[in-house]
PDB file of C-alpha atoms and ligand atoms in Angstrom:
ATOM      1  CA  MET A   1       8.602   8.615  -7.120  1.00 92.00           C
ATOM      2  CA  LYS A   2       8.658   9.114  -3.127  1.00 94.00           C
ATOM      3  CA  LYS A   3       8.756   6.284  -0.852  1.00 96.00           C
ATOM      4  CA  ILE A   4       6.242   6.851   1.657  1.00 98.00           C
ATOM      5  CA  ILE A   5       2.581   6.049   0.602  1.00 98.00           C
ATOM      6  CA  LEU A   6       0.234   7.982   3.512  1.00 98.00           C
ATOM      7  CA  ALA A   7      -2.586   5.958   4.308  1.00 98.00           C
ATOM      8  CA  LEU A   8      -5.958   8.057   4.649  1.00 98.00           C
ATOM      9  CA  ASP A   9      -7.561   5.977   7.107  1.00 97.00           C
ATOM     10  CA  ILE A  10     -10.255   8.686   7.875  1.00 97.00           C
ATOM     11  CA  TYR A  11     -13.885   9.330   7.654  1.00 97.00           C
ATOM     12  CA  ASP A  12     -13.403  13.037   6.690  1.00 97.00           C
ATOM     13  CA  SER A  13     -12.607  13.881   3.086  1.00 97.00           C
ATOM     14  CA  GLN A  14     -12.206  17.601   4.043  1.00 97.00           C
ATOM     15  CA  LYS A  15      -9.480  16.671   6.351  1.00 97.00           C
ATOM     16  CA  ALA A  16      -8.078  13.907   3.843  1.00 98.00           C
ATOM     17  CA  GLU A  17      -7.811  17.145   1.205  1.00 98.00           C
ATOM     18  CA  LYS A  18      -6.225  18.858   4.108  1.00 98.00           C
ATOM     19  CA  LEU A  19      -3.467  16.238   4.476  1.00 98.00           C
ATOM     20  CA  VAL A  20      -2.989  15.978   1.066  1.00 98.00           C
ATOM     21  CA  LYS A  21      -2.367  19.508   0.908  1.00 98.00           C
ATOM     22  CA  ASP A  22       0.083  19.872   3.803  1.00 98.00           C
ATOM     23  CA  THR A  23       1.986  16.790   3.296  1.00 98.00           C
ATOM     24  CA  ASN A  24       2.321  17.461  -0.391  1.00 97.00           C
ATOM     25  CA  PRO A  25       6.172  17.902  -0.276  1.00 97.00           C
ATOM     26  CA  TYR A  26       6.955  14.239   1.008  1.00 98.00           C
ATOM     27  CA  ILE A  27       4.452  12.297  -0.504  1.00 98.00           C
ATOM     28  CA  ASP A  28       3.476  11.517  -3.955  1.00 97.00           C
ATOM     29  CA  ILE A  29       1.050   8.406  -3.454  1.00 98.00           C
ATOM     30  CA  TYR A  30      -1.874   8.189  -1.070  1.00 98.00           C
ATOM     31  CA  LYS A  31      -3.685   5.352  -0.027  1.00 98.00           C
ATOM     32  CA  VAL A  32      -7.395   5.146   0.019  1.00 98.00           C
ATOM     33  CA  GLY A  33      -8.945   2.030   1.463  1.00 98.00           C
ATOM     34  CA  PRO A  34     -12.686   1.035   2.642  1.00 97.00           C
ATOM     35  CA  ILE A  35     -13.222   3.912   5.188  1.00 95.00           C
ATOM     36  CA  LEU A  36     -12.793   6.699   3.012  1.00 98.00           C
ATOM     37  CA  PHE A  37     -13.951   5.039  -0.619  1.00 98.00           C
ATOM     38  CA  LEU A  38     -17.107   4.223   1.501  1.00 97.00           C
ATOM     39  CA  GLN A  39     -17.663   7.895   2.574  1.00 96.00           C
ATOM     40  CA  ALA A  40     -16.197   9.785  -0.328  1.00 95.00           C
ATOM     41  CA  GLY A  41     -15.833   7.235  -3.458  1.00 93.00           C
ATOM     42  CA  LYS A  42     -15.065   8.792  -6.786  1.00 95.00           C
ATOM     43  CA  GLU A  43     -14.657  12.357  -5.467  1.00 97.00           C
ATOM     44  CA  ILE A  44     -11.610  11.476  -3.292  1.00 98.00           C
ATOM     45  CA  ILE A  45      -9.868   9.611  -6.116  1.00 98.00           C
ATOM     46  CA  LYS A  46     -10.439  13.009  -8.228  1.00 98.00           C
ATOM     47  CA  MET A  47      -9.367  15.229  -5.248  1.00 98.00           C
ATOM     48  CA  ILE A  48      -6.132  13.496  -5.316  1.00 98.00           C
ATOM     49  CA  LYS A  49      -5.608  13.362  -8.898  1.00 98.00           C
ATOM     50  CA  ASP A  50      -6.410  16.904  -9.144  1.00 98.00           C
ATOM     51  CA  ASN A  51      -3.604  18.019  -6.453  1.00 98.00           C
ATOM     52  CA  LYS A  52      -1.337  16.005  -9.215  1.00 98.00           C
ATOM     53  CA  LYS A  53      -0.822  12.977  -6.747  1.00 98.00           C
ATOM     54  CA  GLU A  54      -1.319   9.452  -7.452  1.00 98.00           C
ATOM     55  CA  VAL A  55      -4.045   6.832  -5.751  1.00 98.00           C
ATOM     56  CA  PHE A  56      -3.301   3.303  -4.260  1.00 98.00           C
ATOM     57  CA  LEU A  57      -6.989   1.582  -4.006  1.00 98.00           C
ATOM     58  CA  ASP A  58      -6.612  -0.640  -1.017  1.00 98.00           C
ATOM     59  CA  LEU A  59      -9.811  -2.561  -1.301  1.00 98.00           C
ATOM     60  CA  LYS A  60      -8.181  -5.758  -1.075  1.00 98.00           C
ATOM     61  CA  PHE A  61     -10.108  -7.733  -3.565  1.00 98.00           C
ATOM     62  CA  HIS A  62     -10.782 -11.138  -2.909  1.00 98.00           C
ATOM     63  CA  ASP A  63     -13.678 -12.865  -4.498  1.00 98.00           C
ATOM     64  CA  ILE A  64     -14.343 -15.241  -7.532  1.00 98.00           C
ATOM     65  CA  PRO A  65     -12.196 -14.453 -10.530  1.00 98.00           C
ATOM     66  CA  ALA A  66     -15.033 -13.034 -12.840  1.00 98.00           C
ATOM     67  CA  THR A  67     -15.749 -10.300  -9.912  1.00 98.00           C
ATOM     68  CA  VAL A  68     -12.270  -9.516  -9.408  1.00 98.00           C
ATOM     69  CA  LYS A  69     -11.635  -8.829 -12.720  1.00 98.00           C
ATOM     70  CA  ARG A  70     -14.561  -6.645 -13.349  1.00 98.00           C
ATOM     71  CA  SER A  71     -13.226  -5.055 -10.044  1.00 98.00           C
ATOM     72  CA  VAL A  72      -9.811  -4.392 -11.460  1.00 98.00           C
ATOM     73  CA  GLU A  73     -11.542  -2.625 -14.538  1.00 98.00           C
ATOM     74  CA  SER A  74     -13.226  -0.590 -12.839  1.00 98.00           C
ATOM     75  CA  ALA A  75     -10.423   0.881 -10.782  1.00 98.00           C
ATOM     76  CA  ARG A  76      -8.515   1.079 -13.816  1.00 98.00           C
ATOM     77  CA  ASP A  77     -11.590   3.062 -15.061  1.00 98.00           C
ATOM     78  CA  LEU A  78     -11.032   5.479 -12.230  1.00 97.00           C
ATOM     79  CA  GLY A  79      -7.306   6.102 -12.916  1.00 97.00           C
ATOM     80  CA  VAL A  80      -5.692   4.629  -9.891  1.00 98.00           C
ATOM     81  CA  PHE A  81      -2.079   4.006  -9.762  1.00 98.00           C
ATOM     82  CA  SER A  82      -2.213   0.707  -7.686  1.00 98.00           C
ATOM     83  CA  LEU A  83      -4.754  -1.717  -6.241  1.00 98.00           C
ATOM     84  CA  THR A  84      -4.551  -4.517  -4.098  1.00 98.00           C
ATOM     85  CA  VAL A  85      -6.043  -8.412  -3.988  1.00 98.00           C
ATOM     86  CA  HIS A  86      -5.590 -10.723  -1.172  1.00 97.00           C
ATOM     87  CA  PHE A  87      -3.311 -13.783  -2.178  1.00 97.00           C
ATOM     88  CA  ILE A  88      -5.692 -15.925  -0.894  1.00 96.00           C
ATOM     89  CA  GLY A  89      -8.199 -15.742  -2.840  1.00 97.00           C
ATOM     90  CA  GLY A  90      -6.053 -18.329  -5.170  1.00 97.00           C
ATOM     91  CA  GLU A  91      -4.153 -18.511  -8.598  1.00 98.00           C
ATOM     92  CA  GLU A  92      -6.881 -18.282 -10.898  1.00 98.00           C
ATOM     93  CA  MET A  93      -8.050 -15.081  -9.333  1.00 98.00           C
ATOM     94  CA  LEU A  94      -4.983 -13.674  -9.486  1.00 98.00           C
ATOM     95  CA  ARG A  95      -4.378 -14.625 -12.765  1.00 98.00           C
ATOM     96  CA  SER A  96      -7.820 -12.934 -14.117  1.00 98.00           C
ATOM     97  CA  ALA A  97      -6.954  -9.947 -12.149  1.00 98.00           C
ATOM     98  CA  ALA A  98      -3.557  -9.649 -13.903  1.00 98.00           C
ATOM     99  CA  SER A  99      -5.412 -10.282 -17.026  1.00 98.00           C
ATOM    100  CA  VAL A 100      -7.216  -6.928 -17.310  1.00 98.00           C
ATOM    101  CA  GLU A 101      -5.502  -4.631 -20.086  1.00 98.00           C
ATOM    102  CA  ASN A 102      -3.889  -1.187 -19.521  1.00 98.00           C
ATOM    103  CA  ARG A 103      -4.708  -2.016 -15.770  1.00 98.00           C
ATOM    104  CA  PRO A 104      -3.124  -0.323 -12.555  1.00 98.00           C
ATOM    105  CA  LYS A 105      -0.401  -1.829 -10.820  1.00 98.00           C
ATOM    106  CA  ILE A 106      -1.805  -4.999  -8.685  1.00 98.00           C
ATOM    107  CA  TRP A 107      -0.214  -5.576  -5.342  1.00 98.00           C
ATOM    108  CA  ALA A 108      -1.028  -9.156  -3.693  1.00 98.00           C
ATOM    109  CA  VAL A 109      -1.347  -8.829   0.124  1.00 97.00           C
ATOM    110  CA  THR A 110       0.582 -11.752   1.688  1.00 94.00           C
ATOM    111  CA  VAL A 111      -0.346 -12.103   5.134  1.00 88.00           C
ATOM    112  CA  LEU A 112      -1.829  -9.260   7.224  1.00 85.00           C
ATOM    113  CA  THR A 113       0.968  -7.411   9.126  1.00 76.00           C
ATOM    114  CA  SER A 114      -1.406  -7.404  12.276  1.00 77.00           C
ATOM    115  CA  GLN A 115      -1.305 -11.489  11.949  1.00 81.00           C
ATOM    116  CA  ILE A 116       1.756 -14.120  12.430  1.00 80.00           C
ATOM    117  CA  ALA A 117       3.170 -15.575   9.759  1.00 83.00           C
ATOM    118  CA  THR A 118       6.514 -17.652   8.939  1.00 90.00           C
ATOM    119  CA  PRO A 119       8.911 -16.040   6.699  1.00 90.00           C
ATOM    120  CA  GLU A 120       8.621 -19.332   4.420  1.00 93.00           C
ATOM    121  CA  GLU A 121       5.176 -18.901   4.083  1.00 93.00           C
ATOM    122  CA  VAL A 122       5.271 -15.168   2.921  1.00 93.00           C
ATOM    123  CA  ILE A 123       7.905 -15.975   0.602  1.00 95.00           C
ATOM    124  CA  ARG A 124       5.841 -18.778  -1.180  1.00 96.00           C
ATOM    125  CA  ARG A 125       3.130 -16.608  -1.546  1.00 97.00           C
ATOM    126  CA  ALA A 126       5.143 -13.947  -2.925  1.00 97.00           C
ATOM    127  CA  ILE A 127       6.795 -16.161  -5.593  1.00 98.00           C
ATOM    128  CA  LEU A 128       3.083 -17.384  -6.350  1.00 98.00           C
ATOM    129  CA  SER A 129       2.137 -14.332  -7.288  1.00 98.00           C
ATOM    130  CA  LYS A 130       4.704 -13.320  -9.433  1.00 98.00           C
ATOM    131  CA  ILE A 131       4.346 -16.680 -11.773  1.00 98.00           C
ATOM    132  CA  CYS A 132       0.548 -15.209 -11.831  1.00 98.00           C
ATOM    133  CA  GLU A 133       1.794 -11.884 -13.056  1.00 98.00           C
ATOM    134  CA  ILE A 134       1.396  -9.619 -10.004  1.00 98.00           C
ATOM    135  CA  ASP A 135       3.525  -6.904 -10.085  1.00 98.00           C
ATOM    136  CA  GLY A 136       4.526  -6.808  -6.323  1.00 98.00           C
ATOM    137  CA  VAL A 137       3.397  -7.690  -2.710  1.00 98.00           C
ATOM    138  CA  VAL A 138       2.169  -6.040   0.400  1.00 96.00           C
ATOM    139  CA  SER A 139       4.034  -7.369   3.351  1.00 91.00           C
ATOM    140  CA  SER A 140       5.636  -7.234   6.458  1.00 89.00           C
ATOM    141  CA  PRO A 141       9.100  -5.017   6.080  1.00 88.00           C
ATOM    142  CA  LEU A 142      10.602  -8.109   8.066  1.00 87.00           C
ATOM    143  CA  GLU A 143      10.367 -10.042   4.911  1.00 91.00           C
ATOM    144  CA  ALA A 144      11.278  -7.470   2.395  1.00 94.00           C
ATOM    145  CA  ALA A 145      14.968  -8.549   1.749  1.00 95.00           C
ATOM    146  CA  LEU A 146      13.992 -12.332   1.286  1.00 95.00           C
ATOM    147  CA  ILE A 147      11.052 -11.438  -0.874  1.00 97.00           C
ATOM    148  CA  LYS A 148      13.640  -9.230  -3.356  1.00 97.00           C
ATOM    149  CA  LYS A 149      16.275 -11.768  -3.004  1.00 96.00           C
ATOM    150  CA  GLU A 150      13.682 -14.062  -4.431  1.00 97.00           C
ATOM    151  CA  CYS A 151      11.736 -12.574  -6.600  1.00 98.00           C
ATOM    152  CA  GLY A 152      14.066 -10.002  -8.386  1.00 97.00           C
ATOM    153  CA  LYS A 153      14.133  -5.948  -7.916  1.00 95.00           C
ATOM    154  CA  ASP A 154      11.750  -5.108 -10.223  1.00 97.00           C
ATOM    155  CA  PHE A 155       9.119  -6.985  -8.264  1.00 98.00           C
ATOM    156  CA  ASP A 156       7.567  -4.322  -6.365  1.00 98.00           C
ATOM    157  CA  VAL A 157       7.797  -4.525  -2.262  1.00 98.00           C
ATOM    158  CA  VAL A 158       4.908  -2.518  -0.510  1.00 97.00           C
ATOM    159  CA  THR A 159       5.601  -2.541   3.335  1.00 95.00           C
ATOM    160  CA  PRO A 160       2.835  -1.442   5.926  1.00 94.00           C
ATOM    161  CA  GLY A 161       3.953  -1.899   9.725  1.00 89.00           C
ATOM    162  CA  ILE A 162       5.900   0.952   9.960  1.00 91.00           C
ATOM    163  CA  ARG A 163       6.760   2.212  13.409  1.00 91.00           C
ATOM    164  CA  PRO A 164       9.071   5.393  13.749  1.00 89.00           C
ATOM    165  CA  VAL A 165       8.798   5.099  17.407  1.00 85.00           C
ATOM    166  CA  LYS A 166       7.944   1.582  19.491  1.00 80.00           C
ATOM    167  CA  VAL A 167       4.054   1.437  20.219  1.00 80.00           C
ATOM    168  CA  ASN A 168       1.573  -1.367  21.340  1.00 79.00           C
ATOM    169  CA  ASP A 169      -1.046  -1.488  18.918  1.00 82.00           C
ATOM    170  CA  ASP A 170      -2.845  -4.285  16.274  1.00 81.00           C
ATOM    171  CA  GLN A 171       0.549  -4.313  14.157  1.00 75.00           C
ATOM    172  CA  LYS A 172       2.455  -7.381  14.982  1.00 78.00           C
ATOM    173  CA  ARG A 173       5.347  -7.492  12.426  1.00 76.00           C
ATOM    174  CA  VAL A 174       6.659  -3.870  12.269  1.00 81.00           C
ATOM    175  CA  THR A 175      10.009  -1.875  12.036  1.00 89.00           C
ATOM    176  CA  THR A 176      11.304   1.546  11.641  1.00 93.00           C
ATOM    177  CA  PRO A 177      11.211   3.363   8.096  1.00 95.00           C
ATOM    178  CA  GLU A 178      14.818   3.266   8.099  1.00 95.00           C
ATOM    179  CA  ILE A 179      15.128  -0.785   8.461  1.00 94.00           C
ATOM    180  CA  ALA A 180      12.126  -0.741   5.891  1.00 95.00           C
ATOM    181  CA  VAL A 181      13.976   0.762   3.742  1.00 96.00           C
ATOM    182  CA  GLU A 182      17.450  -1.043   3.997  1.00 95.00           C
ATOM    183  CA  ASN A 183      15.529  -4.279   3.404  1.00 94.00           C
ATOM    184  CA  GLY A 184      14.597  -3.293   0.038  1.00 95.00           C
ATOM    185  CA  ALA A 185      10.790  -1.922   0.386  1.00 97.00           C
ATOM    186  CA  ASP A 186       9.874  -0.005  -2.637  1.00 97.00           C
ATOM    187  CA  PHE A 187       7.098   1.789  -1.064  1.00 97.00           C
ATOM    188  CA  ILE A 188       6.621   2.151   2.914  1.00 97.00           C
ATOM    189  CA  VAL A 189       2.911   2.708   4.128  1.00 97.00           C
ATOM    190  CA  VAL A 190       2.308   4.733   6.830  1.00 97.00           C
ATOM    191  CA  GLY A 191      -0.657   5.547   8.667  1.00 97.00           C
ATOM    192  CA  ARG A 192      -1.191   6.268  12.255  1.00 95.00           C
ATOM    193  CA  PRO A 193       2.089   7.589  13.020  1.00 96.00           C
ATOM    194  CA  ILE A 194       1.332  10.544  10.535  1.00 97.00           C
ATOM    195  CA  LEU A 195      -2.323  10.717  11.056  1.00 97.00           C
ATOM    196  CA  GLU A 196      -2.125  10.975  15.017  1.00 96.00           C
ATOM    197  CA  ALA A 197       0.657  12.918  14.945  1.00 96.00           C
ATOM    198  CA  GLU A 198       0.035  16.532  16.690  1.00 96.00           C
ATOM    199  CA  ASN A 199       1.474  17.959  12.954  1.00 97.00           C
ATOM    200  CA  PRO A 200       1.130  15.343  10.255  1.00 97.00           C
ATOM    201  CA  ALA A 201       3.202  17.297   7.935  1.00 98.00           C
ATOM    202  CA  GLU A 202       6.027  17.442  10.523  1.00 98.00           C
ATOM    203  CA  ALA A 203       5.867  13.426  11.151  1.00 97.00           C
ATOM    204  CA  ALA A 204       5.378  13.156   7.359  1.00 98.00           C
ATOM    205  CA  LYS A 205       9.065  15.350   6.950  1.00 97.00           C
ATOM    206  CA  ASN A 206      10.614  13.573   9.958  1.00 96.00           C
ATOM    207  CA  ILE A 207      10.199   9.997   8.087  1.00 97.00           C
ATOM    208  CA  TYR A 208      10.700  11.347   4.552  1.00 97.00           C
ATOM    209  CA  GLU A 209      14.320  12.915   6.046  1.00 96.00           C
ATOM    210  CA  ARG A 210      14.932   9.905   7.982  1.00 94.00           C
ATOM    211  CA  ILE A 211      14.895   7.399   4.628  1.00 94.00           C
ATOM    212  CA  ALA A 212      16.217  10.427   2.441  1.00 87.00           C
ATOM    213  CA  ILE A 213      19.652   9.570   3.670  1.00 64.00           C
ATOM    214  CA  LYS A 214      19.380   5.894   3.441  1.00 53.00           C
TER     215      LYS A 214
HETATM  216  O1  C5P B 301      -1.887   3.201  10.903  1.00 97.04           O
HETATM  217  P1  C5P B 301      -0.794   2.043   9.903  1.00 97.04           P
HETATM  218  O2  C5P B 301       0.265   2.491   9.932  1.00 97.04           O
HETATM  219  O3  C5P B 301      -0.680   0.849  10.921  1.00 97.04           O
HETATM  220  O4  C5P B 301      -1.901   1.930   8.751  1.00 97.04           O
HETATM  221  C1  C5P B 301      -0.977   0.932   7.744  1.00 97.04           C
HETATM  222  C2  C5P B 301      -2.151   0.636   6.504  1.00 97.04           C
HETATM  223  O5  C5P B 301      -1.505  -0.474   5.774  1.00 97.04           O
HETATM  224  C3  C5P B 301      -3.670   0.550   6.993  1.00 97.04           C
HETATM  225  O6  C5P B 301      -4.549   1.174   6.107  1.00 97.04           O
HETATM  226  C4  C5P B 301      -3.969  -0.954   6.767  1.00 97.04           C
HETATM  227  O7  C5P B 301      -4.900  -1.528   6.416  1.00 97.04           O
HETATM  228  C5  C5P B 301      -2.619  -1.479   5.692  1.00 97.04           C
HETATM  229  N1  C5P B 301      -2.290  -3.125   5.561  1.00 97.04           N
HETATM  230  C6  C5P B 301      -1.689  -3.370   6.425  1.00 97.04           C
HETATM  231  N2  C5P B 301      -1.154  -4.768   6.393  1.00 97.04           N
HETATM  232  C7  C5P B 301      -1.214  -4.941   4.983  1.00 97.04           C
HETATM  233  C8  C5P B 301      -1.677  -4.553   3.947  1.00 97.04           C
HETATM  234  C9  C5P B 301      -2.314  -3.163   4.187  1.00 97.04           C
HETATM  235  O8  C5P B 301      -1.276  -2.981   7.601  1.00 97.04           O
HETATM  236  N3  C5P B 301      -0.737  -6.502   4.843  1.00 97.04           N
END
């Protein structure tokens, strides 16, 4: 599977469909978060799947264990490839999410990449997530290598905070696509560097080529 996940952080489902078609050669998984899901719900999932692509449903569940379990069941019924839960929901919530049968991959958000955190804390959360039978974590590209070392190569590391060129925005713990992949990221989540590019398809191609030679 290709490593770039495009975060469809936009309101407009027609624009989302154009992005999926235009970036098709470079991307296999599209991330749908609350911005687009609250606008277009099930329809957007169907559109992505009709285009023969996978959905990463990034709603970052954080609730009591029973509610999260049912949320994972509903996401499974939508046919998504992966989804997120917040690590800080606690061990019981993580185990409850992981207990759903035939479920999508579950990735735990360790610490938001817009927040400062020590590597030790991120690693501790990754190890605990693995113990709770979670499939991987979403974390900063700066901690990817350490997580892989501690949790093993089959534990997914998904990294947002990717900046092909330096910019000043809300993301605090960032790096380039090349370094994220070198550090062991299985998937890199890219939003604004593609969405806000003059030519999103070109921007996706550029990142794709930069990491293809790694
Ligand atoms: O636009 P940008 O490339 O910063 O988009 C990053 C995406 O990754 C956003 O959709 C954001 O919600 C998501 N994300 C993140 N940090 C996390 C988990 C998810 O930035 N820890």
